[in-house]
Amino acid sequence: MPFAPISKVLIVGGGTAGWIAAATLARLLEDQPCRIELVESDEIGTVGVGEATIPPILDLNRVLGLDENAFIQRTQATFKLGIEFVGWKQEGARYFHPFGRYGADVGHVDFAHYWRRLRDLIGDEAGTLEDYSLPSAAARAGKFMRPDPNPKNVLSNLAYAFHFDANLYARYLREYAQARGVVRHEGRVVDGELDERGFVAAVRLEDGRRLDAELFIDCSGFRGLLIEQVLGTGYEDWSHWLPCNRAVAVPSASAGPPPPFTRSTAREAGWQWRIPLQHRTGNGHVYCSDHVSDDEACAVLLGSIEGRPLADPKLLRFTTGRRHQFWNRNVVALGLAGGFMEPLESTSIHLIQSGLTRLMTMFPDTGFAQADIDQFNRASTVEYKRIRDFLILHYVANERTGLPFWDRCRTMAIPDSLAHKIDLYRSRGRFFRFEDELFTATSWQAVFEGQGIVPAGFDPIASGVSFEQLRSTLNRMRETILRGVGAIPTHADFIAQNCAASDRQN
């Protein structure tokens, strides 16, 4: 006997995760007889003071049909071309993780092999890998424009994401979702009610109300109100690999034109973020409480921000890891309810987005086929583990000797999956992308090279191009990138001319 379609979805929790879920479901289920509701409490605060993203968010905006300029204005957003890492290899060292790609096609293997061969032949004259990245060069110059639609133009190689105010983003998506029929309930959820199968039948609110549904999306944050407190799903702790367990965050006044990139600066027992918005700057210090106290971490943050603080510092406690199941019975966990990996590579919103994409590709009926649930959990687990490995690489590949936190990170045992990637790169600079993992060769190469993991050689196929052709081709690439950067407006001018927020004090 066929099962009935899902007729009602309840999202538990608002914030970024909840309202992304509500907006996405409202858009993609608009032709279905499915009621979407969300319950949240204004008494429960949200986590972020600023949010950095990665390029897949452009796909989310397209799915929702958002006007990009309006989205930027409403969320006080700026553009992001990548992440600058300061002091991660050793004190004073810098490198840039750009969006997009390095170089252009030269032959039959990845561009980096040709660059490495040329560098072996002529040394520093070949430049750095960053010299062959248009987003890196534009970021250094403080410039931005949207990619040129002509693929033959070097300016088509710009790739970007956004920085925005997380609270304004949630408010923006709330308006979007409610305009498309999502019903919002105000109230604090205190418990869940199970049916005879052990599925969640309803949630109970503090005031006694009962909200039922057939499918529940848990966006309740770290506490995992349904996925953990009601269903007891369990949590896999990754703090032995990612030992930072606290963060202190504070907004500050802008101290000049906003740069088109996020900055991550290594500190004694963690790292500090800087996220520039139109109306202010988001700052935070992620650290390990085994090596620095909360008061010391707060003092480090307040002593190094570029503008005056606009609020009191906010302390967050967390344990890195993931739920044993992201989808358990009729509950799907998104955002912090599903797991947490520190915001080092700006993956938080992407994980919400990709979880929703998976859910929509195997949207259930009331039968909740276990095969679909298992596939969802398998794919989600793989994605989390691959991102985890990429984050661990930043810590293990450091030369900050003599500092207990960094010595601990450099000498820790790492997952076999990461050790395999490092061994492949050390050998001949090869990278293989497994199971649709998020980060591409560019991302891994940026961190490998930036933190001193240098291959013993390059792919032999790169020797098929003559030395003179190789040198002239790569020289032209660098010259073309420099000319391209010269034609790009400053980041501040681009925003002013296209998408400046009307209320800079919001």
Coordinates of C-alpha atoms in Angstrom, one line a residue:
M1 CA 0.0 0.0 0.0
P2 CA 1.5 3.4 -1.0
F3 CA 2.2 5.9 1.8
A4 CA 0.6 9.3 1.9
P5 CA 2.7 12.4 0.9
I6 CA 4.1 14.6 3.7
S7 CA 1.4 17.3 4.3
K8 CA 3.1 19.2 7.1
V9 CA 6.7 20.1 8.0
L10 CA 7.6 21.8 11.3
I11 CA 11.0 23.6 11.6
V12 CA 12.1 23.8 15.2
G13 CA 14.3 26.9 15.6
G14 CA 14.8 30.0 13.6
G15 CA 18.1 31.8 13.0
T16 CA 20.1 31.3 9.9
A17 CA 19.5 27.5 9.7
G18 CA 15.8 27.7 10.4
W19 CA 15.0 30.4 8.0
I20 CA 17.2 29.1 5.2
A21 CA 15.2 25.8 5.6
A22 CA 11.9 27.6 5.6
A23 CA 12.7 29.7 2.6
T24 CA 14.1 26.8 0.6
L25 CA 11.2 24.5 1.4
A26 CA 8.7 27.2 0.6
R27 CA 10.3 27.8 -2.8
L28 CA 10.8 24.1 -3.8
L29 CA 7.5 22.8 -2.4
E30 CA 5.4 25.7 -3.6
D31 CA 3.4 23.5 -6.0
Q32 CA 2.9 20.8 -3.4
P33 CA 0.0 20.6 -0.8
C34 CA 2.5 20.7 2.1
R35 CA 2.2 23.2 5.0
I36 CA 5.4 24.6 6.3
E37 CA 5.6 26.0 9.8
L38 CA 8.4 27.2 12.0
V39 CA 8.6 27.7 15.8
E40 CA 11.2 30.0 17.4
S41 CA 11.5 32.1 20.5
D42 CA 12.6 35.7 20.5
E43 CA 14.1 35.0 23.9
I44 CA 16.7 32.7 22.5
G45 CA 19.6 34.6 20.9
T46 CA 21.5 33.6 17.8
V47 CA 25.2 32.8 17.6
G48 CA 26.8 34.9 14.9
V49 CA 27.8 38.6 14.8
G50 CA 28.8 38.3 11.2
E51 CA 28.9 35.5 8.7
A52 CA 31.3 34.5 5.9
T53 CA 30.3 32.2 3.1
I54 CA 31.7 30.3 0.2
P55 CA 30.7 30.4 -3.5
P56 CA 27.9 27.7 -3.4
I57 CA 25.7 30.3 -1.7
L58 CA 25.2 31.8 -5.1
D59 CA 23.4 28.6 -6.1
L60 CA 21.1 29.0 -3.0
N61 CA 20.4 32.6 -4.0
R62 CA 19.5 31.5 -7.6
V63 CA 17.2 28.7 -6.3
L64 CA 15.4 31.3 -4.1
G65 CA 15.3 33.8 -7.0
L66 CA 16.9 36.5 -4.9
D67 CA 18.0 39.8 -6.5
E68 CA 21.6 39.9 -5.5
N69 CA 21.9 43.7 -5.1
A70 CA 18.7 43.8 -2.9
F71 CA 20.1 40.8 -0.8
I72 CA 23.4 42.7 -0.3
Q73 CA 21.6 45.9 0.7
R74 CA 19.3 44.2 3.2
T75 CA 22.0 42.2 4.9
Q76 CA 24.7 44.9 5.0
A77 CA 26.8 42.5 2.9
T78 CA 30.2 42.8 1.3
F79 CA 31.9 40.6 -1.2
K80 CA 34.5 37.9 -0.5
L81 CA 37.2 36.6 -2.9
G82 CA 38.8 34.2 -0.4
I83 CA 40.5 34.0 3.0
E84 CA 43.9 35.5 4.1
F85 CA 45.7 33.3 6.6
V86 CA 48.2 35.2 8.8
G87 CA 50.7 33.4 11.0
W88 CA 49.4 29.9 10.5
K89 CA 52.7 28.5 9.1
Q90 CA 54.8 30.6 11.4
E91 CA 54.6 34.1 13.0
G92 CA 54.4 36.8 10.3
A93 CA 53.9 34.4 7.4
R94 CA 50.9 35.0 5.1
Y95 CA 49.1 33.2 2.4
F96 CA 45.7 33.5 0.5
H97 CA 43.1 30.8 -0.1
P98 CA 41.3 32.1 -3.2
F99 CA 38.0 31.1 -4.8
G100 CA 38.2 30.0 -8.4
R101 CA 41.2 28.3 -9.9
Y102 CA 44.9 28.8 -10.4
G103 CA 46.2 29.6 -13.9
A104 CA 44.7 28.2 -17.1
D105 CA 45.0 25.0 -19.0
V106 CA 48.5 24.4 -20.3
G107 CA 48.4 20.7 -21.1
H108 CA 46.9 17.5 -19.8
V109 CA 47.5 17.8 -16.0
D110 CA 46.6 20.4 -13.4
F111 CA 48.2 23.9 -13.9
A112 CA 50.1 23.6 -10.6
H113 CA 52.3 20.9 -12.0
Y114 CA 53.5 23.2 -14.9
W115 CA 54.1 26.1 -12.4
R116 CA 56.1 23.8 -10.2
R117 CA 58.2 22.5 -13.1
L118 CA 59.0 26.1 -14.1
R119 CA 59.8 27.0 -10.5
D120 CA 62.2 24.1 -10.4
L121 CA 63.9 25.5 -13.5
I122 CA 64.1 29.2 -12.8
G123 CA 63.3 29.6 -9.1
D124 CA 61.6 32.7 -7.8
E125 CA 61.3 34.1 -11.3
A126 CA 58.3 31.8 -11.7
G127 CA 56.5 33.6 -8.9
T128 CA 54.2 32.0 -6.4
L129 CA 51.1 30.0 -7.1
E130 CA 49.0 33.0 -5.9
D131 CA 50.5 35.1 -8.7
Y132 CA 48.3 33.0 -11.1
S133 CA 45.1 33.6 -9.3
L134 CA 42.9 36.6 -10.3
P135 CA 40.9 36.6 -7.1
S136 CA 44.1 36.6 -5.0
A137 CA 45.5 39.6 -7.0
A138 CA 42.2 41.5 -6.8
A139 CA 41.9 40.8 -3.1
R140 CA 45.4 42.2 -2.4
A141 CA 44.5 45.3 -4.4
G142 CA 41.2 45.7 -2.6
K143 CA 39.2 45.4 -5.8
F144 CA 36.1 43.6 -6.8
M145 CA 33.6 43.2 -9.7
R146 CA 31.3 40.4 -10.7
P147 CA 32.7 38.0 -13.3
D148 CA 32.7 39.1 -16.9
P149 CA 30.2 36.8 -18.8
N150 CA 32.6 36.4 -21.7
P151 CA 34.6 33.2 -20.9
K152 CA 37.5 34.5 -23.0
N153 CA 38.0 37.5 -20.8
V154 CA 40.3 37.0 -17.8
L155 CA 37.8 38.8 -15.7
S156 CA 35.5 35.8 -16.1
N157 CA 37.7 34.0 -13.7
L158 CA 36.6 35.9 -10.6
A159 CA 34.7 33.7 -8.1
Y160 CA 33.1 35.2 -5.0
A161 CA 30.9 34.8 -2.0
F162 CA 29.7 37.2 0.7
H163 CA 30.1 38.5 4.2
F164 CA 26.8 39.5 5.8
D165 CA 25.1 40.2 9.1
A166 CA 23.7 36.9 10.2
N167 CA 20.8 38.4 12.1
L168 CA 19.8 40.6 9.1
Y169 CA 20.1 37.6 6.8
A170 CA 17.7 35.5 9.0
R171 CA 15.2 38.5 9.1
Y172 CA 15.5 38.8 5.3
L173 CA 14.8 35.1 4.7
R174 CA 12.0 35.2 7.3
E175 CA 10.2 37.9 5.3
Y176 CA 10.8 35.8 2.1
A177 CA 9.4 32.6 3.7
Q178 CA 6.4 34.2 5.3
A179 CA 5.5 35.9 2.0
R180 CA 5.3 32.4 0.5
G181 CA 3.1 30.9 3.1
V182 CA 5.4 29.8 5.9
V183 CA 3.6 30.1 9.3
R184 CA 5.7 31.3 12.2
H185 CA 4.9 30.4 15.8
E186 CA 6.5 32.4 18.7
G187 CA 7.3 30.2 21.7
R188 CA 9.9 28.1 23.5
V189 CA 9.9 24.4 22.7
V190 CA 10.4 22.4 25.9
D191 CA 9.8 18.8 24.8
G192 CA 8.8 16.4 22.1
E193 CA 6.0 13.8 22.0
L194 CA 6.6 10.3 20.4
D195 CA 4.1 8.1 18.6
E196 CA 3.9 4.3 18.8
R197 CA 6.7 3.9 16.3
G198 CA 9.1 6.1 18.3
F199 CA 8.7 8.9 15.7
V200 CA 8.2 12.5 16.9
A201 CA 4.5 13.3 16.7
A202 CA 4.5 16.8 18.1
V203 CA 6.5 19.3 20.1
R204 CA 5.2 21.0 23.3
L205 CA 5.8 24.6 24.0
E206 CA 6.4 26.3 27.3
D207 CA 2.9 27.8 27.3
G208 CA 1.3 24.4 26.8
R209 CA 0.6 24.5 23.1
R210 CA 1.2 21.4 21.0
L211 CA 2.5 21.6 17.4
D212 CA 2.3 18.5 15.3
A213 CA 3.8 17.5 12.0
E214 CA 4.9 14.5 9.9
L215 CA 8.5 15.7 9.2
F216 CA 10.5 17.8 11.7
I217 CA 13.6 19.9 10.8
D218 CA 15.7 20.4 13.9
C219 CA 17.4 23.8 13.7
S220 CA 17.6 24.3 17.5
G221 CA 21.3 24.8 17.6
F222 CA 23.9 23.1 19.8
R223 CA 21.3 21.6 22.1
G224 CA 19.7 19.5 19.3
L225 CA 16.3 19.6 21.0
L226 CA 14.7 16.9 18.9
I227 CA 17.7 15.0 17.3
E228 CA 19.4 14.6 20.7
Q229 CA 17.3 15.5 23.6
V230 CA 14.2 13.6 22.4
L231 CA 15.7 10.9 20.1
G232 CA 19.0 10.4 21.8
T233 CA 20.9 10.1 18.5
G234 CA 24.4 10.5 20.0
Y235 CA 27.4 12.7 19.1
E236 CA 30.8 11.9 17.7
D237 CA 33.4 14.1 19.4
W238 CA 36.2 15.4 17.1
S239 CA 37.9 17.6 19.7
H240 CA 41.0 15.4 19.7
W241 CA 41.6 16.6 16.1
L242 CA 40.0 20.1 16.3
P243 CA 40.7 21.0 19.9
C244 CA 39.4 24.6 19.9
N245 CA 36.3 24.6 22.1
R246 CA 35.4 28.2 22.7
A247 CA 35.0 31.5 20.9
V248 CA 34.5 35.0 22.0
A249 CA 32.9 37.4 19.4
V250 CA 32.4 41.1 19.3
P251 CA 31.4 43.6 16.5
S252 CA 33.5 46.7 16.0
A253 CA 33.2 50.0 14.1
S254 CA 34.7 49.9 10.6
A255 CA 38.2 51.2 10.3
G256 CA 38.3 52.0 6.6
P257 CA 37.0 50.6 3.3
P258 CA 36.0 46.9 3.7
P259 CA 38.5 44.5 2.2
P260 CA 37.0 41.8 -0.1
F261 CA 38.2 38.9 1.9
T262 CA 38.0 37.2 5.3
R263 CA 41.1 37.3 7.5
S264 CA 42.2 34.5 9.9
T265 CA 45.1 35.3 12.2
A266 CA 46.8 32.6 14.3
R267 CA 47.0 33.4 18.0
E268 CA 48.8 31.7 20.9
A269 CA 46.1 29.0 21.4
G270 CA 43.7 29.4 18.4
W271 CA 42.9 32.0 15.8
Q272 CA 41.0 35.3 15.2
W273 CA 38.6 36.1 12.5
R274 CA 37.8 39.4 10.8
I275 CA 34.7 39.7 8.7
P276 CA 34.2 43.1 7.1
L277 CA 30.6 44.3 6.6
Q278 CA 29.2 47.5 5.2
H279 CA 28.2 49.0 8.6
R280 CA 30.7 47.3 10.9
T281 CA 33.3 44.5 11.3
G282 CA 32.7 41.1 12.8
N283 CA 35.5 39.8 15.0
G284 CA 36.0 36.7 16.9
H285 CA 38.7 34.6 18.7
V286 CA 38.4 30.8 18.5
Y287 CA 40.6 29.1 21.1
C288 CA 41.3 26.0 23.2
S289 CA 40.4 26.5 26.9
D290 CA 43.1 24.0 27.9
H291 CA 45.7 26.6 26.9
V292 CA 44.2 30.0 27.5
S293 CA 41.5 31.3 29.9
D294 CA 38.3 33.1 28.8
D295 CA 39.5 36.4 30.2
E296 CA 42.9 36.1 28.4
A297 CA 41.2 35.2 25.1
C298 CA 38.8 38.1 25.4
A299 CA 41.7 40.5 26.2
V300 CA 43.6 39.2 23.1
L301 CA 40.5 39.9 20.9
L302 CA 39.8 43.4 22.3
G303 CA 43.4 44.3 22.1
S304 CA 43.7 43.5 18.4
I305 CA 40.5 44.6 16.7
E306 CA 40.8 47.6 14.3
G307 CA 37.8 49.7 15.4
R308 CA 36.1 50.5 18.7
P309 CA 33.9 47.7 20.1
L310 CA 30.2 48.2 19.5
A311 CA 28.9 45.6 22.1
D312 CA 30.1 43.5 25.0
P313 CA 32.0 40.4 23.9
K314 CA 29.9 37.2 23.6
L315 CA 31.3 33.9 24.8
L316 CA 30.4 30.6 23.0
R317 CA 31.2 27.1 24.1
F318 CA 31.2 24.2 21.7
T319 CA 32.5 20.7 21.0
T320 CA 33.5 20.0 17.5
G321 CA 32.0 16.9 15.9
R322 CA 28.7 15.6 14.4
R323 CA 25.6 13.6 15.3
H324 CA 25.8 9.9 14.7
Q325 CA 22.8 10.4 12.4
F326 CA 21.7 13.6 10.8
W327 CA 18.4 12.1 9.9
N328 CA 16.8 9.9 12.6
R329 CA 13.3 8.6 12.1
N330 CA 11.3 11.6 11.0
V331 CA 13.8 14.3 12.3
V332 CA 16.4 15.9 10.1
A333 CA 19.1 18.0 11.9
L334 CA 20.5 21.1 10.1
G335 CA 23.1 23.6 11.2
L336 CA 24.5 23.4 14.7
A337 CA 21.9 20.8 15.6
G338 CA 23.6 18.4 13.2
G339 CA 27.2 19.1 14.1
F340 CA 29.8 21.8 14.5
M341 CA 33.1 22.6 12.8
E342 CA 34.7 25.9 13.7
P343 CA 34.2 28.6 11.0
L344 CA 37.8 28.5 9.8
E345 CA 36.8 27.9 6.2
S346 CA 33.3 29.4 6.3
T347 CA 31.4 26.1 5.8
S348 CA 28.5 26.6 8.3
I349 CA 25.9 27.9 5.8
H350 CA 27.1 25.6 3.1
L351 CA 26.4 22.6 5.3
I352 CA 22.9 23.9 5.9
Q353 CA 22.4 24.3 2.2
S354 CA 23.9 20.9 1.2
G355 CA 21.7 19.2 3.9
L356 CA 18.6 20.8 2.4
T357 CA 19.7 19.8 -1.2
R358 CA 20.1 16.2 -0.1
L359 CA 16.7 16.3 1.7
M360 CA 15.0 17.6 -1.4
T361 CA 16.6 14.9 -3.6
M362 CA 15.1 12.2 -1.4
F363 CA 12.1 14.0 0.1
P364 CA 10.1 11.4 2.1
D365 CA 6.5 10.3 2.2
T366 CA 5.0 9.2 5.5
G367 CA 6.6 5.8 5.1
F368 CA 10.1 7.2 5.7
A369 CA 12.0 4.6 3.8
Q370 CA 15.1 3.5 5.7
A371 CA 17.2 3.2 2.6
D372 CA 16.7 6.9 1.8
I373 CA 17.5 7.8 5.4
D374 CA 20.7 5.7 5.3
Q375 CA 21.8 7.3 2.1
F376 CA 21.2 10.8 3.4
N377 CA 23.3 9.9 6.5
R378 CA 26.1 8.3 4.6
A379 CA 26.4 11.3 2.2
S380 CA 26.2 13.8 5.1
T381 CA 28.8 11.9 7.1
V382 CA 31.3 11.8 4.1
E383 CA 30.8 15.6 3.6
Y384 CA 31.5 16.4 7.2
K385 CA 34.5 14.1 7.4
R386 CA 36.1 15.6 4.2
I387 CA 35.6 19.1 5.6
R388 CA 37.0 18.0 8.9
D389 CA 40.1 16.7 7.3
F390 CA 40.6 20.0 5.5
L391 CA 40.4 22.0 8.7
I392 CA 42.7 19.6 10.5
L393 CA 45.3 20.3 7.8
H394 CA 45.6 23.9 8.8
Y395 CA 46.5 22.9 12.3
V396 CA 48.8 19.9 11.7
A397 CA 50.9 21.7 9.1
N398 CA 52.2 24.5 11.3
E399 CA 55.8 25.5 12.3
R400 CA 54.8 27.5 15.3
T401 CA 57.3 25.7 17.6
G402 CA 57.5 26.3 21.3
L403 CA 53.8 27.1 21.8
P404 CA 52.0 24.3 23.6
F405 CA 48.8 24.5 21.6
W406 CA 50.5 24.5 18.3
D407 CA 53.0 21.8 19.3
R408 CA 50.1 19.6 20.3
C409 CA 48.4 20.2 16.9
R410 CA 51.5 19.6 14.9
T411 CA 52.3 16.3 16.6
M412 CA 48.7 14.8 16.9
A413 CA 47.6 11.7 15.1
I414 CA 45.4 12.5 12.2
P415 CA 42.7 10.6 10.3
D416 CA 44.0 8.1 7.7
S417 CA 42.0 9.9 5.0
L418 CA 44.0 13.1 5.6
A419 CA 47.3 11.3 5.9
H420 CA 46.7 9.7 2.5
K421 CA 46.0 13.2 0.9
I422 CA 49.2 14.6 2.5
D423 CA 51.3 11.6 1.3
L424 CA 50.0 12.0 -2.3
Y425 CA 50.8 15.7 -2.3
R426 CA 54.2 15.3 -0.8
S427 CA 55.1 12.8 -3.5
R428 CA 54.2 14.5 -6.8
G429 CA 51.8 17.3 -5.8
R430 CA 48.8 15.2 -6.8
F431 CA 45.3 15.8 -5.5
F432 CA 42.2 13.6 -6.0
R433 CA 38.7 14.7 -5.2
F434 CA 36.7 11.9 -3.5
E435 CA 32.9 11.5 -3.5
D436 CA 32.0 15.0 -4.5
E437 CA 33.9 16.5 -1.6
L438 CA 33.4 20.2 -1.1
F439 CA 37.0 21.6 -1.5
T440 CA 38.7 21.5 -4.8
A441 CA 42.3 21.2 -5.8
T442 CA 42.7 25.0 -5.5
S443 CA 41.7 25.0 -1.9
W444 CA 44.0 22.1 -0.9
Q445 CA 46.9 23.5 -2.9
A446 CA 46.5 26.9 -1.3
V447 CA 46.9 25.4 2.2
F448 CA 49.5 22.8 1.3
E449 CA 51.7 25.5 -0.3
G450 CA 50.9 28.2 2.2
Q451 CA 51.8 26.1 5.1
G452 CA 54.9 24.6 3.7
I453 CA 54.0 21.1 2.5
V454 CA 56.0 21.1 -0.7
P455 CA 56.0 18.1 -3.1
A456 CA 59.2 16.2 -3.9
G457 CA 58.4 16.6 -7.6
F458 CA 55.7 17.2 -10.2
D459 CA 53.6 15.0 -12.6
P460 CA 56.0 13.8 -15.3
I461 CA 53.4 14.6 -18.0
A462 CA 54.1 18.3 -17.3
S463 CA 57.5 17.8 -19.0
G464 CA 55.8 17.5 -22.3
V465 CA 55.7 21.3 -22.8
S466 CA 59.0 22.9 -23.8
F467 CA 60.8 25.2 -21.4
E468 CA 60.5 28.3 -23.6
Q469 CA 56.8 27.7 -24.3
L470 CA 56.2 27.1 -20.6
R471 CA 58.0 30.3 -19.5
S472 CA 56.3 32.5 -22.1
T473 CA 52.8 31.0 -21.4
L474 CA 53.1 31.6 -17.6
N475 CA 54.5 35.0 -18.0
R476 CA 51.6 36.0 -20.2
M477 CA 49.2 34.6 -17.6
R478 CA 50.7 36.8 -14.9
E479 CA 50.7 39.9 -17.1
T480 CA 47.1 39.3 -18.1
I481 CA 46.0 39.0 -14.5
L482 CA 47.8 42.3 -13.6
R483 CA 46.1 44.1 -16.5
G484 CA 42.8 42.6 -15.5
V485 CA 43.2 43.8 -11.9
G486 CA 43.9 47.3 -13.2
A487 CA 40.5 47.3 -14.9
I488 CA 38.6 46.4 -11.7
P489 CA 37.0 49.0 -9.5
T490 CA 37.8 49.1 -5.8
H491 CA 35.6 47.0 -3.6
A492 CA 34.2 50.0 -1.8
D493 CA 33.4 51.8 -5.1
F494 CA 31.7 48.7 -6.6
I495 CA 29.4 48.5 -3.5
A496 CA 28.7 52.3 -3.5
Q497 CA 27.7 52.1 -7.2
N498 CA 25.6 49.0 -7.1
C499 CA 24.4 47.8 -3.7
A500 CA 25.1 50.1 -0.8
A501 CA 22.8 49.6 2.1
S502 CA 20.6 52.6 2.8
D503 CA 21.0 52.5 6.5
R504 CA 24.6 52.1 7.4
Q505 CA 23.8 52.1 11.2
N506 CA 21.4 49.1 11.2

